[in-house]
Structures are given as structure tokens and as C-alpha cells.
mmCIF file of C-alpha atoms in Angstrom:
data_model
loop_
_atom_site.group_PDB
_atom_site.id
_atom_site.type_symbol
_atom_site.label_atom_id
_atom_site.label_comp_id
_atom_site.label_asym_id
_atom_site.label_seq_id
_atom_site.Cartn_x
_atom_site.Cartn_y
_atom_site.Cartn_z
ATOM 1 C CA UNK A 1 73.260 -41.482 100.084
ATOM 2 C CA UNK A 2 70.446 -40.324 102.379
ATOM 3 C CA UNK A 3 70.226 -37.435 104.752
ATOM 4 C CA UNK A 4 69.972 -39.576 108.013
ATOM 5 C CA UNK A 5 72.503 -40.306 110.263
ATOM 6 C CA UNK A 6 75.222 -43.443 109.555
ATOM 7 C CA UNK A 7 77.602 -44.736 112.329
ATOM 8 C CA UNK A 8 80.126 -45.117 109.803
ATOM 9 C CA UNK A 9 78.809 -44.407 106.327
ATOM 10 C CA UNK A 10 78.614 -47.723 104.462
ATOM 11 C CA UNK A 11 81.869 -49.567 105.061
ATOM 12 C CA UNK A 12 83.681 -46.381 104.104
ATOM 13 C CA UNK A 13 85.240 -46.111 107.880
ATOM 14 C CA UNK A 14 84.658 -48.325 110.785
ATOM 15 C CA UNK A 15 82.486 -46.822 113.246
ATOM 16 C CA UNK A 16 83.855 -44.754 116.870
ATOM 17 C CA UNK A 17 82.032 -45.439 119.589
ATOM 18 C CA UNK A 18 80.619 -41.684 120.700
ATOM 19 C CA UNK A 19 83.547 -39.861 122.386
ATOM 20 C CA UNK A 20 83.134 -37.684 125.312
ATOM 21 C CA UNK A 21 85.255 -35.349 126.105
ATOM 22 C CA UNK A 22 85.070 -33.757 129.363
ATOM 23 C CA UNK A 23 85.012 -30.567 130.753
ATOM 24 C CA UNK A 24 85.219 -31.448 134.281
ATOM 25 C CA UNK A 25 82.509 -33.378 134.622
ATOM 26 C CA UNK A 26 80.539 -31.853 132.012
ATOM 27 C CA UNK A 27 80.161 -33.929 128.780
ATOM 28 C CA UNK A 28 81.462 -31.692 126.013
ATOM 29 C CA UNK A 29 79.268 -32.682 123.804
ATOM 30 C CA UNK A 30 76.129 -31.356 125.469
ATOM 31 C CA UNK A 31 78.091 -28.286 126.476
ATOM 32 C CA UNK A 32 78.556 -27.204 123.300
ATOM 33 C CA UNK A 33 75.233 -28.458 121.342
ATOM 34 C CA UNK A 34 73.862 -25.533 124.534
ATOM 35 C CA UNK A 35 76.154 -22.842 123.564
ATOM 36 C CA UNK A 36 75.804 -23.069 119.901
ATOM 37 C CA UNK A 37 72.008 -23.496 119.734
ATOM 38 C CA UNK A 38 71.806 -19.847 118.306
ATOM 39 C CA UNK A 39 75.250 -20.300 115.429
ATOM 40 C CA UNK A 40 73.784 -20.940 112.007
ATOM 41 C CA UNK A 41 77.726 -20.707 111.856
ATOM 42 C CA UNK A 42 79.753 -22.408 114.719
ATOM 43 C CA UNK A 43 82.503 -20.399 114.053
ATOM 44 C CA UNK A 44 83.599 -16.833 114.374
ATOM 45 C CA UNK A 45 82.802 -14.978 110.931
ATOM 46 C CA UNK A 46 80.080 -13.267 108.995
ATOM 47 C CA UNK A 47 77.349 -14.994 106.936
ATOM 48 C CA UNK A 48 78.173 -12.298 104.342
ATOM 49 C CA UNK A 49 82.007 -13.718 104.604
ATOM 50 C CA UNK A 50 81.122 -17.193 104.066
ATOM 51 C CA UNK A 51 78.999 -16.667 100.947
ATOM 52 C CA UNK A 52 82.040 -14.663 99.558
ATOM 53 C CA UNK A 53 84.344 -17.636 100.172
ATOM 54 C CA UNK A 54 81.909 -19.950 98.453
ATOM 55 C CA UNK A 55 81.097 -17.795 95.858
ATOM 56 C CA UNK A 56 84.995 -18.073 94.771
ATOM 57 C CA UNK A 57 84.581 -21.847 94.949
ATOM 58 C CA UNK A 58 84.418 -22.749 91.007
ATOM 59 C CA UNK A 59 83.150 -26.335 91.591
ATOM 60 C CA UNK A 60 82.035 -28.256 88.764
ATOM 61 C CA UNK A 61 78.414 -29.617 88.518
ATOM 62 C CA UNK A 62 77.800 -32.536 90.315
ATOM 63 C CA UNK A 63 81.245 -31.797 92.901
ATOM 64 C CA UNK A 64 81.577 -34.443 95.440
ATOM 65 C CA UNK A 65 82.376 -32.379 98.308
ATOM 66 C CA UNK A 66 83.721 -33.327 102.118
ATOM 67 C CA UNK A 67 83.180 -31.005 105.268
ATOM 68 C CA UNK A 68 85.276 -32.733 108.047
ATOM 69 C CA UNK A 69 83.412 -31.171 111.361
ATOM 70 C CA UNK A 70 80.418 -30.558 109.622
ATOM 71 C CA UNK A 71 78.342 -29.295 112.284
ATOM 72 C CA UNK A 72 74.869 -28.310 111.576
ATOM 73 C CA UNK A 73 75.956 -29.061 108.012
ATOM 74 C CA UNK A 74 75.541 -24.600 107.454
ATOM 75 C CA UNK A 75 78.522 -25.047 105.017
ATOM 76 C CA UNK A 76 76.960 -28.099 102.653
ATOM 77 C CA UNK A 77 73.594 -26.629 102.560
ATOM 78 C CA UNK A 78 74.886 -23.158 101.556
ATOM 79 C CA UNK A 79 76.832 -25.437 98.670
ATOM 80 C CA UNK A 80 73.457 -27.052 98.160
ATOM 81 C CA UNK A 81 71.601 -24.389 97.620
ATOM 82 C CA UNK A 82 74.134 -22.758 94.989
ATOM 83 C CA UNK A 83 73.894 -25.969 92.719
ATOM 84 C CA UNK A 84 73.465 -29.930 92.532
ATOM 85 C CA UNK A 85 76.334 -31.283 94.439
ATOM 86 C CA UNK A 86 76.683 -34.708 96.508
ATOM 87 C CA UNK A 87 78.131 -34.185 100.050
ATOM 88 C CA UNK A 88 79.192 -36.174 103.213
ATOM 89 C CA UNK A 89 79.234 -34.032 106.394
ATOM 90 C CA UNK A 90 80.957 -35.759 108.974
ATOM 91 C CA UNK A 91 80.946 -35.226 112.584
ATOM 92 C CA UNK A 92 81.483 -36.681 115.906
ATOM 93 C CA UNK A 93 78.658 -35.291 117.937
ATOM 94 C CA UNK A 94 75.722 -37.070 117.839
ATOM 95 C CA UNK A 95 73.737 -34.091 118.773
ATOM 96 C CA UNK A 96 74.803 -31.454 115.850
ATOM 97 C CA UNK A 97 74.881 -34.747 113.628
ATOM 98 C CA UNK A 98 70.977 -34.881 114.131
ATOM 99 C CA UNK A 99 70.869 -30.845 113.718
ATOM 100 C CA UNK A 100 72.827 -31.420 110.622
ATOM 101 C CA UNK A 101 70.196 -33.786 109.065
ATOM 102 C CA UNK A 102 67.571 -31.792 109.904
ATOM 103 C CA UNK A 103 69.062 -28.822 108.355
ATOM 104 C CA UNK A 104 69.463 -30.837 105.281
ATOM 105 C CA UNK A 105 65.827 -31.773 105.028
ATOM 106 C CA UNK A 106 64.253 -28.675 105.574
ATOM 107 C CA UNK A 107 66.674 -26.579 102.982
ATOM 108 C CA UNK A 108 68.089 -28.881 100.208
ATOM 109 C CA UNK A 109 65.921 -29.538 97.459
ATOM 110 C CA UNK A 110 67.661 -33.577 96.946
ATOM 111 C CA UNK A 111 68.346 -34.366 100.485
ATOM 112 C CA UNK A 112 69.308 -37.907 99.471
ATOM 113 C CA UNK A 113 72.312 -36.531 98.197
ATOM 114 C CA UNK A 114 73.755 -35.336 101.400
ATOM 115 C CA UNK A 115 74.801 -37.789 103.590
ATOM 116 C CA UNK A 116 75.357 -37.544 107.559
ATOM 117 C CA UNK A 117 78.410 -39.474 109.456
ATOM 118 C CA UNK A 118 78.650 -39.816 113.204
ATOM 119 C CA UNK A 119 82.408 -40.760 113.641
ATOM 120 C CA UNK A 120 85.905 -39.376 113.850
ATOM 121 C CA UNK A 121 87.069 -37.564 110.736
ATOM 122 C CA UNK A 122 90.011 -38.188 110.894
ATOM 123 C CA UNK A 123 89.562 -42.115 110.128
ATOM 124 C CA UNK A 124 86.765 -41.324 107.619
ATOM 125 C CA UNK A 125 87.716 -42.544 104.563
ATOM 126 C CA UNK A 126 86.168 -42.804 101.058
ATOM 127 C CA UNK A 127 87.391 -44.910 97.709
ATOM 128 C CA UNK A 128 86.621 -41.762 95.204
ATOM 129 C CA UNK A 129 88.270 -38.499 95.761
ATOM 130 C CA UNK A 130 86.684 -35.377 96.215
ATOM 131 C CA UNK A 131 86.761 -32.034 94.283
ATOM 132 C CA UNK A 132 86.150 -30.144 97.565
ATOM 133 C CA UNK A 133 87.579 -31.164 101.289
ATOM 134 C CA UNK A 134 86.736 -28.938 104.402
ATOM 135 C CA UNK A 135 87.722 -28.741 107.840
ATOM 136 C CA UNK A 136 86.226 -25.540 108.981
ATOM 137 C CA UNK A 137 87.462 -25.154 112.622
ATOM 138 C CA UNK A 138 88.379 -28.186 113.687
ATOM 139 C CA UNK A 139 91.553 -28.200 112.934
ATOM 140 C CA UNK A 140 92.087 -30.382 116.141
ATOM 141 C CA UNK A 141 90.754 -33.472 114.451
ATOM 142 C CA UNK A 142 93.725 -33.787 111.982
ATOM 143 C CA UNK A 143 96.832 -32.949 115.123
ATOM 144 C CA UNK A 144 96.560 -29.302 113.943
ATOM 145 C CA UNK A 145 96.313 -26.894 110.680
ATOM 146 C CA UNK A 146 99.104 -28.576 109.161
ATOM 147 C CA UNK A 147 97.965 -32.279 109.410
ATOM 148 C CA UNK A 148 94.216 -30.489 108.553
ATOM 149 C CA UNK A 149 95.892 -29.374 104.607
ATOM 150 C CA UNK A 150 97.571 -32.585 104.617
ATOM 151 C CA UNK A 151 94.682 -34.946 105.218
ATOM 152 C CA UNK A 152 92.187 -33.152 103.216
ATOM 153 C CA UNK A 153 95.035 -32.593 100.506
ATOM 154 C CA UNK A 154 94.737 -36.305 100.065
ATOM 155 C CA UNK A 155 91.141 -36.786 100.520
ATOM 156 C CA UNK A 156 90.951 -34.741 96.564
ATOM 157 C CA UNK A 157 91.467 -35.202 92.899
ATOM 158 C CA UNK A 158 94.252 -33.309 91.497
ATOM 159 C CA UNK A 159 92.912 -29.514 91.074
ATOM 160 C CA UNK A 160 90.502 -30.211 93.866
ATOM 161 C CA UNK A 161 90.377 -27.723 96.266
ATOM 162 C CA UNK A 162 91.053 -27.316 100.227
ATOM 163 C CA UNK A 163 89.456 -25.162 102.648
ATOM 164 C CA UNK A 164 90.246 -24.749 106.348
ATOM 165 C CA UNK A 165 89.344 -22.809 108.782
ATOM 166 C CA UNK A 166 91.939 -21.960 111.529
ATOM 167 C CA UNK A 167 92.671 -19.098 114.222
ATOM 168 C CA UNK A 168 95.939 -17.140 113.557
ATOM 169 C CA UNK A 169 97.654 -14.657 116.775
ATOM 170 C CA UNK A 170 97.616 -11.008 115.610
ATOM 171 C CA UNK A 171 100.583 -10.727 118.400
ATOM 172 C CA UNK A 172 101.769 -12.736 121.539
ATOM 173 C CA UNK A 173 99.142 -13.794 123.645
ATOM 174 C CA UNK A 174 99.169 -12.639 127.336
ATOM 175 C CA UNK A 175 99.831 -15.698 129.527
ATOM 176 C CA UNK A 176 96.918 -15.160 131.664
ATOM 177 C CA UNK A 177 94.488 -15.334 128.128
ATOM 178 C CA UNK A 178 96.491 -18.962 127.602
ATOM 179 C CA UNK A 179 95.712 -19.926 130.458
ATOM 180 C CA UNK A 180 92.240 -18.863 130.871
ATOM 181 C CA UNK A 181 91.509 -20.344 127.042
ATOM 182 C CA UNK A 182 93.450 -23.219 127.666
ATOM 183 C CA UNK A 183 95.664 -22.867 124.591
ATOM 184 C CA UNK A 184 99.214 -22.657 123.887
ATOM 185 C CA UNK A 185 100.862 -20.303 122.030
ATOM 186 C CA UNK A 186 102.514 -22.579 119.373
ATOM 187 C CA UNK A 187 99.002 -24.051 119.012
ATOM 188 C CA UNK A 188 98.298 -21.234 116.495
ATOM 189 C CA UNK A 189 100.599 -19.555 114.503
ATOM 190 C CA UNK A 190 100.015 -15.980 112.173
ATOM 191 C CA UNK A 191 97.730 -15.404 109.191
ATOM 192 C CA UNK A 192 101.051 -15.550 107.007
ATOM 193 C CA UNK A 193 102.048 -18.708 108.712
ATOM 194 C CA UNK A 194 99.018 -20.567 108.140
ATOM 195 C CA UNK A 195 99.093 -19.460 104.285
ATOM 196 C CA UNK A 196 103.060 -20.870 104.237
ATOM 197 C CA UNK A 197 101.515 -23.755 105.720
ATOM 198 C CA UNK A 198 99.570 -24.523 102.997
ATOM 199 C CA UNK A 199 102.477 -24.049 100.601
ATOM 200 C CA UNK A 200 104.990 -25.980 102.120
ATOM 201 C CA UNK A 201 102.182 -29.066 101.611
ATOM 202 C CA UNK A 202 102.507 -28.143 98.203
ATOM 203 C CA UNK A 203 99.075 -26.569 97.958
ATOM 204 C CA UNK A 204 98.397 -23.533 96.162
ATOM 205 C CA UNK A 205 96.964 -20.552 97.858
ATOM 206 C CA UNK A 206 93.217 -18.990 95.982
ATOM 207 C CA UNK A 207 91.787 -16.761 98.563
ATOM 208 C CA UNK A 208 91.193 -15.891 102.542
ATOM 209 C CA UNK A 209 88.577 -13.778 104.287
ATOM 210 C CA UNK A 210 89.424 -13.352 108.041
ATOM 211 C CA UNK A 211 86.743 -12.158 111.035
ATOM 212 C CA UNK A 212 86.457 -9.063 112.052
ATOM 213 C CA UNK A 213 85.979 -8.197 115.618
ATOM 214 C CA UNK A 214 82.670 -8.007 115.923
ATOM 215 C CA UNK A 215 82.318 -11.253 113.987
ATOM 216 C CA UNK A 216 84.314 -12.788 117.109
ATOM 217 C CA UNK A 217 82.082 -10.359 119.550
ATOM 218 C CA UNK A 218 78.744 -12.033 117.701
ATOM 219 C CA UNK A 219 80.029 -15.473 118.183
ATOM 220 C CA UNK A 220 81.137 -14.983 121.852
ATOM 221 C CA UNK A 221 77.810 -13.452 122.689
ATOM 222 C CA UNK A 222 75.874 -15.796 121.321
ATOM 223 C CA UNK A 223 77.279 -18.756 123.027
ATOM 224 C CA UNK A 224 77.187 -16.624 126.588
ATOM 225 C CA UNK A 225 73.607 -16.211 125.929
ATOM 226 C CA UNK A 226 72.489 -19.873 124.915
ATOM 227 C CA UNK A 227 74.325 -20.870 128.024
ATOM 228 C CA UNK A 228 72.693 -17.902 129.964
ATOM 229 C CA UNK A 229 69.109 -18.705 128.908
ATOM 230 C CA UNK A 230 69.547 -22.325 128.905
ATOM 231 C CA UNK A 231 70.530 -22.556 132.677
ATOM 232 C CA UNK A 232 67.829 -19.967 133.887
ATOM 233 C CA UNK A 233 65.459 -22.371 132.313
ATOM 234 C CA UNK A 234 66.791 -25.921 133.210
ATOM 235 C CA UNK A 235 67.846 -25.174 136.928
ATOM 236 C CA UNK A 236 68.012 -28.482 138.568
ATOM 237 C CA UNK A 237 70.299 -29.373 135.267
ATOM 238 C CA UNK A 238 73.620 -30.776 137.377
ATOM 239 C CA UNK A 239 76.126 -29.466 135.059
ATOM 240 C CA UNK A 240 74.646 -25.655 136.057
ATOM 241 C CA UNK A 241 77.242 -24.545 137.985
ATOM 242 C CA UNK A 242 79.853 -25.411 135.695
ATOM 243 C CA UNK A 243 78.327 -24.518 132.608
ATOM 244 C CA UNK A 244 77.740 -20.951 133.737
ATOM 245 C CA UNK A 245 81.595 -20.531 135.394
ATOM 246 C CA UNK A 246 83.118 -22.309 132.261
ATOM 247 C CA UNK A 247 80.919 -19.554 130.096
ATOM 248 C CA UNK A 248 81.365 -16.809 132.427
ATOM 249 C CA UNK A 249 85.380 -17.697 132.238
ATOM 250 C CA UNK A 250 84.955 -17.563 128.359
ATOM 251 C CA UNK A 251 83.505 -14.930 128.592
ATOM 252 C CA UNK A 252 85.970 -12.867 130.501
ATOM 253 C CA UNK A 253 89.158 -14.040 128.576
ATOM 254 C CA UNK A 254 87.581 -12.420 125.132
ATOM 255 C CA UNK A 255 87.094 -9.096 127.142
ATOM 256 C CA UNK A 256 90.036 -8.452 128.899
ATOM 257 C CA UNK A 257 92.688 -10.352 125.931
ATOM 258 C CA UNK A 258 90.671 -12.287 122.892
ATOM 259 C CA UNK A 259 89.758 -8.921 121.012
ATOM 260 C CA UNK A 260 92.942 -8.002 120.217
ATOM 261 C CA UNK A 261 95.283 -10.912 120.624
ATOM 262 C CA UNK A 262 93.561 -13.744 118.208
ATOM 263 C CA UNK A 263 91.772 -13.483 114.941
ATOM 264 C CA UNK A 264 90.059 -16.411 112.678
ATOM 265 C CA UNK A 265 90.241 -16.566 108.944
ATOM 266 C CA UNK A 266 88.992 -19.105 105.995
ATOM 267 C CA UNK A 267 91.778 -20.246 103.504
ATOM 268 C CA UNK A 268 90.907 -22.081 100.185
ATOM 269 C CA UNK A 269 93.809 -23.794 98.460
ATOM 270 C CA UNK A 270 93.910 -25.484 95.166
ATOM 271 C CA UNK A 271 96.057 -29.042 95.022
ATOM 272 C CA UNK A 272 98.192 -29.179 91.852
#
């Protein structure tokens, strides 16, 4: 394996022609890669937090590990760092993709032993099973948290582990916040419910840190401010205007509901 980007990773998936999803007329893609630029983490928890869930991990040397949604690739090269493991990070933006690569060359001592996909995850596919399968907040690629455990359930060996990442209400969400956000409130269930989850796919439940608010407040922020900077510097950028009202919007719906209506946690699993 190298650390370069693959369309489809050597026959192990066929490739997907680079999706865009649009926000209006804004290509989602680019939207996000702007909002993110600051996230080591593109999701809504503590450094300190993830390191604890890795540190729980228990992977034997040389684990072949899976992070569906990679990202930057923050979660492999953390893995990386803590010991010789061989990794695919796959992702369908091009643009964290290349971000991903580069964050494995800089950091990981054998780069040629993480490899970078461009291409759905959820038709990613690979002949040897893994002792470790993520999906860190993407839940969305799988149909949802429950086909999330159940894909990466059968992605690893028996007593290979799961991890997820996945929001959870901590009580009903105003209609105005589902509105504004876009969700719907059976989209997400509670912090119990995505732990039965897990057990009624016959997975057994290891450990879960959840965010705090000012993990969610740090994450929010951030993204407001990429966007902020980004379109004071760039503009005669077209997609401006609605950049800054889909941030500003954002922006507004964690103030007045997000804080105290959703949360985000991490849940590891073991499969029998």
C-alpha cells in the first residue's frame, strides 16, 4: 500500500465517479473542505477524548484497521503513531482525500502502510477482514447508525472491534432546530439507543466517551470562522453569498437549540 491517493484501491472496489452533493448551488465538497480547514478532528469532541478512546483499543501488532470517512486521516495517524499498524482510510472527497495523504506523510513513520481511497465506503470492499472498522461520523454512508454497526460488523474478524461515531438527542428537538439543521427527529435516536443498537447487531458494547458542550461550541466555531475568514479573503468567490448565509444559519441553530437538544458520542464494540 502507499500513502497516495487510489480511485478504487487495487481492484478491491470499483471506482465512483466524484459525487457532488449540493447545497444549492454550492458543491458540498468545497463547502466543507472551507469550513473544516481548522478540525484536526472533523467532528465534535476533544483531542483528549479521542486519545482515551484509542487508548482502550487493545489492537494487536500489525492490526489491519478500516476508517470508513476517513477525513484528514486524524484517526489512522493517531493509530499510527501508537504502533505499526496497516490502514486504508477511505473517503469520498477528493479534497480531504489529498489532506489525508498529506497528513500521512508528514506524521507516520511507514507511510507506505497507509493507504488512501477516493470512493464510496459503502461499496469498498476488501478480501481479508479487519481487526478494527470505523465510521466516525458518517454514519450517512451506511443508511444510518444501524446499517454503520452492521457493515463494519462484517468488514472484521471475529473479536475485531467496531467504532462509530454518531449524534444521540438529549431530548426532543424543537421543530424550528429540525428545520433549520435539516434533520429529522428519527434520524438520531438517544445515547442508550445507539448502545441497544449495537446489541441488537449482536455486537458487544467496550466503551463510549460523549462531547461535552464546549467540544460542540469548539467545533461550531471553528467552522464559522474558516468560512468567515475564507470569504473576507476570496470575495469575488461565487458561492460567497451562500456560504456565509448557510454558515451564518448554522450558526444560529447551535445558539438558540443545538446546545442543549443534541450531543455526539464515540462507541467501540467488540464482534463475538
Amino acid at each position: 500500500m502507499t500513502a497516495a491517493l487510489c480511485p478504487a484501491g487495487r481492484g478491491r472496489g470499483r471506482y465512483v465517479p466524484a459525487h457532488r452533493e449540493m447545497i444549492g448551488l454550492l458543491d458540498a465538497f468545497k463547502y466543507h473542505h472551507i469550513a473544516c480547514a481548522d478540525h484536526e478532528i472533523i467532528n465534535p469532541i476533544s483531542s483528549a477524548k479521542v486519545d482515551e478512546l484509542l487508548g482502550v483499543l487493545d489492537l494487536p501488532a500489525h492490526a489491519r484497521v478500516l476508517d470508513v470517512a476517513c477525513g484528514k486521516a486524524e484517526m489512522l495517524v493517531r493509530l499510527a503513531e501508537r504502533g505499526y499498524i496497516q490502514a486504508t482510510g477511505v473517503d469520498l472527497s477528493p479534497r480531504f482525500a489529498a489532506e489525508a495523504v498529506e497528513n500521512v506523510r508528514r506524521r507516520v513513520r511507514a507511510p507506505s502502510k497507509v493507504e488512501i481511497v477516493v470512493m464510496d465506503g459503502a461499496k469498498f470492499s476488501d478480501p481479508e477482514p479487519f481487526d478494527l472498522a470505523m465510521c466516525v461520523g458518517a454514519s450517512w454512508v451506511f443508511g444510518g447508525h444501524r446499517g454503520a454497526l452492521r457493515s463494519l460488523a462484517a468488514r472484521v474478524r471475529p473479536g475485531g472491534l467496531v467504532l462509530v461515531g454518531e449524534p444521540y438527542w438529549i431530548k426532543s428537538p424543537d421543530p424550528g432546530y429540525l428545520t433549520a439543521a435539516g434533520v429529522k427527529a428519527e434520524d438520531f435516536g438517544t445515547n442508550a439507543g445507539n448502545v441497544e443498537a449495537g446489541v441488537d447487531e449482536g455486537l458487544l458494547p467496550l466503551y463510549s466517551v460523549s462531547s461535552s458542550q464546549d467540544d460542540w461550541d469548539r467545533y461550531e466555531w471553528l467552522r464559522v470562522r474558516a468560512v468567515e475568514r475564507y470569504c473576507h479573503r476570496h470575495p469575488d468567490d461565487p458561492d460567497v453569498v451562500e456560504m456565509l448565509a448557510r454558515t451564518r444559519q448554522t450558526r444560529d441553530a447551535h445558539l438558540r437549540w443545538a446546545r442543549d437538544t443534541i450531543c455526539w458520542a464515540l462507541y467501540l464494540f467488540r464482534k463475538p
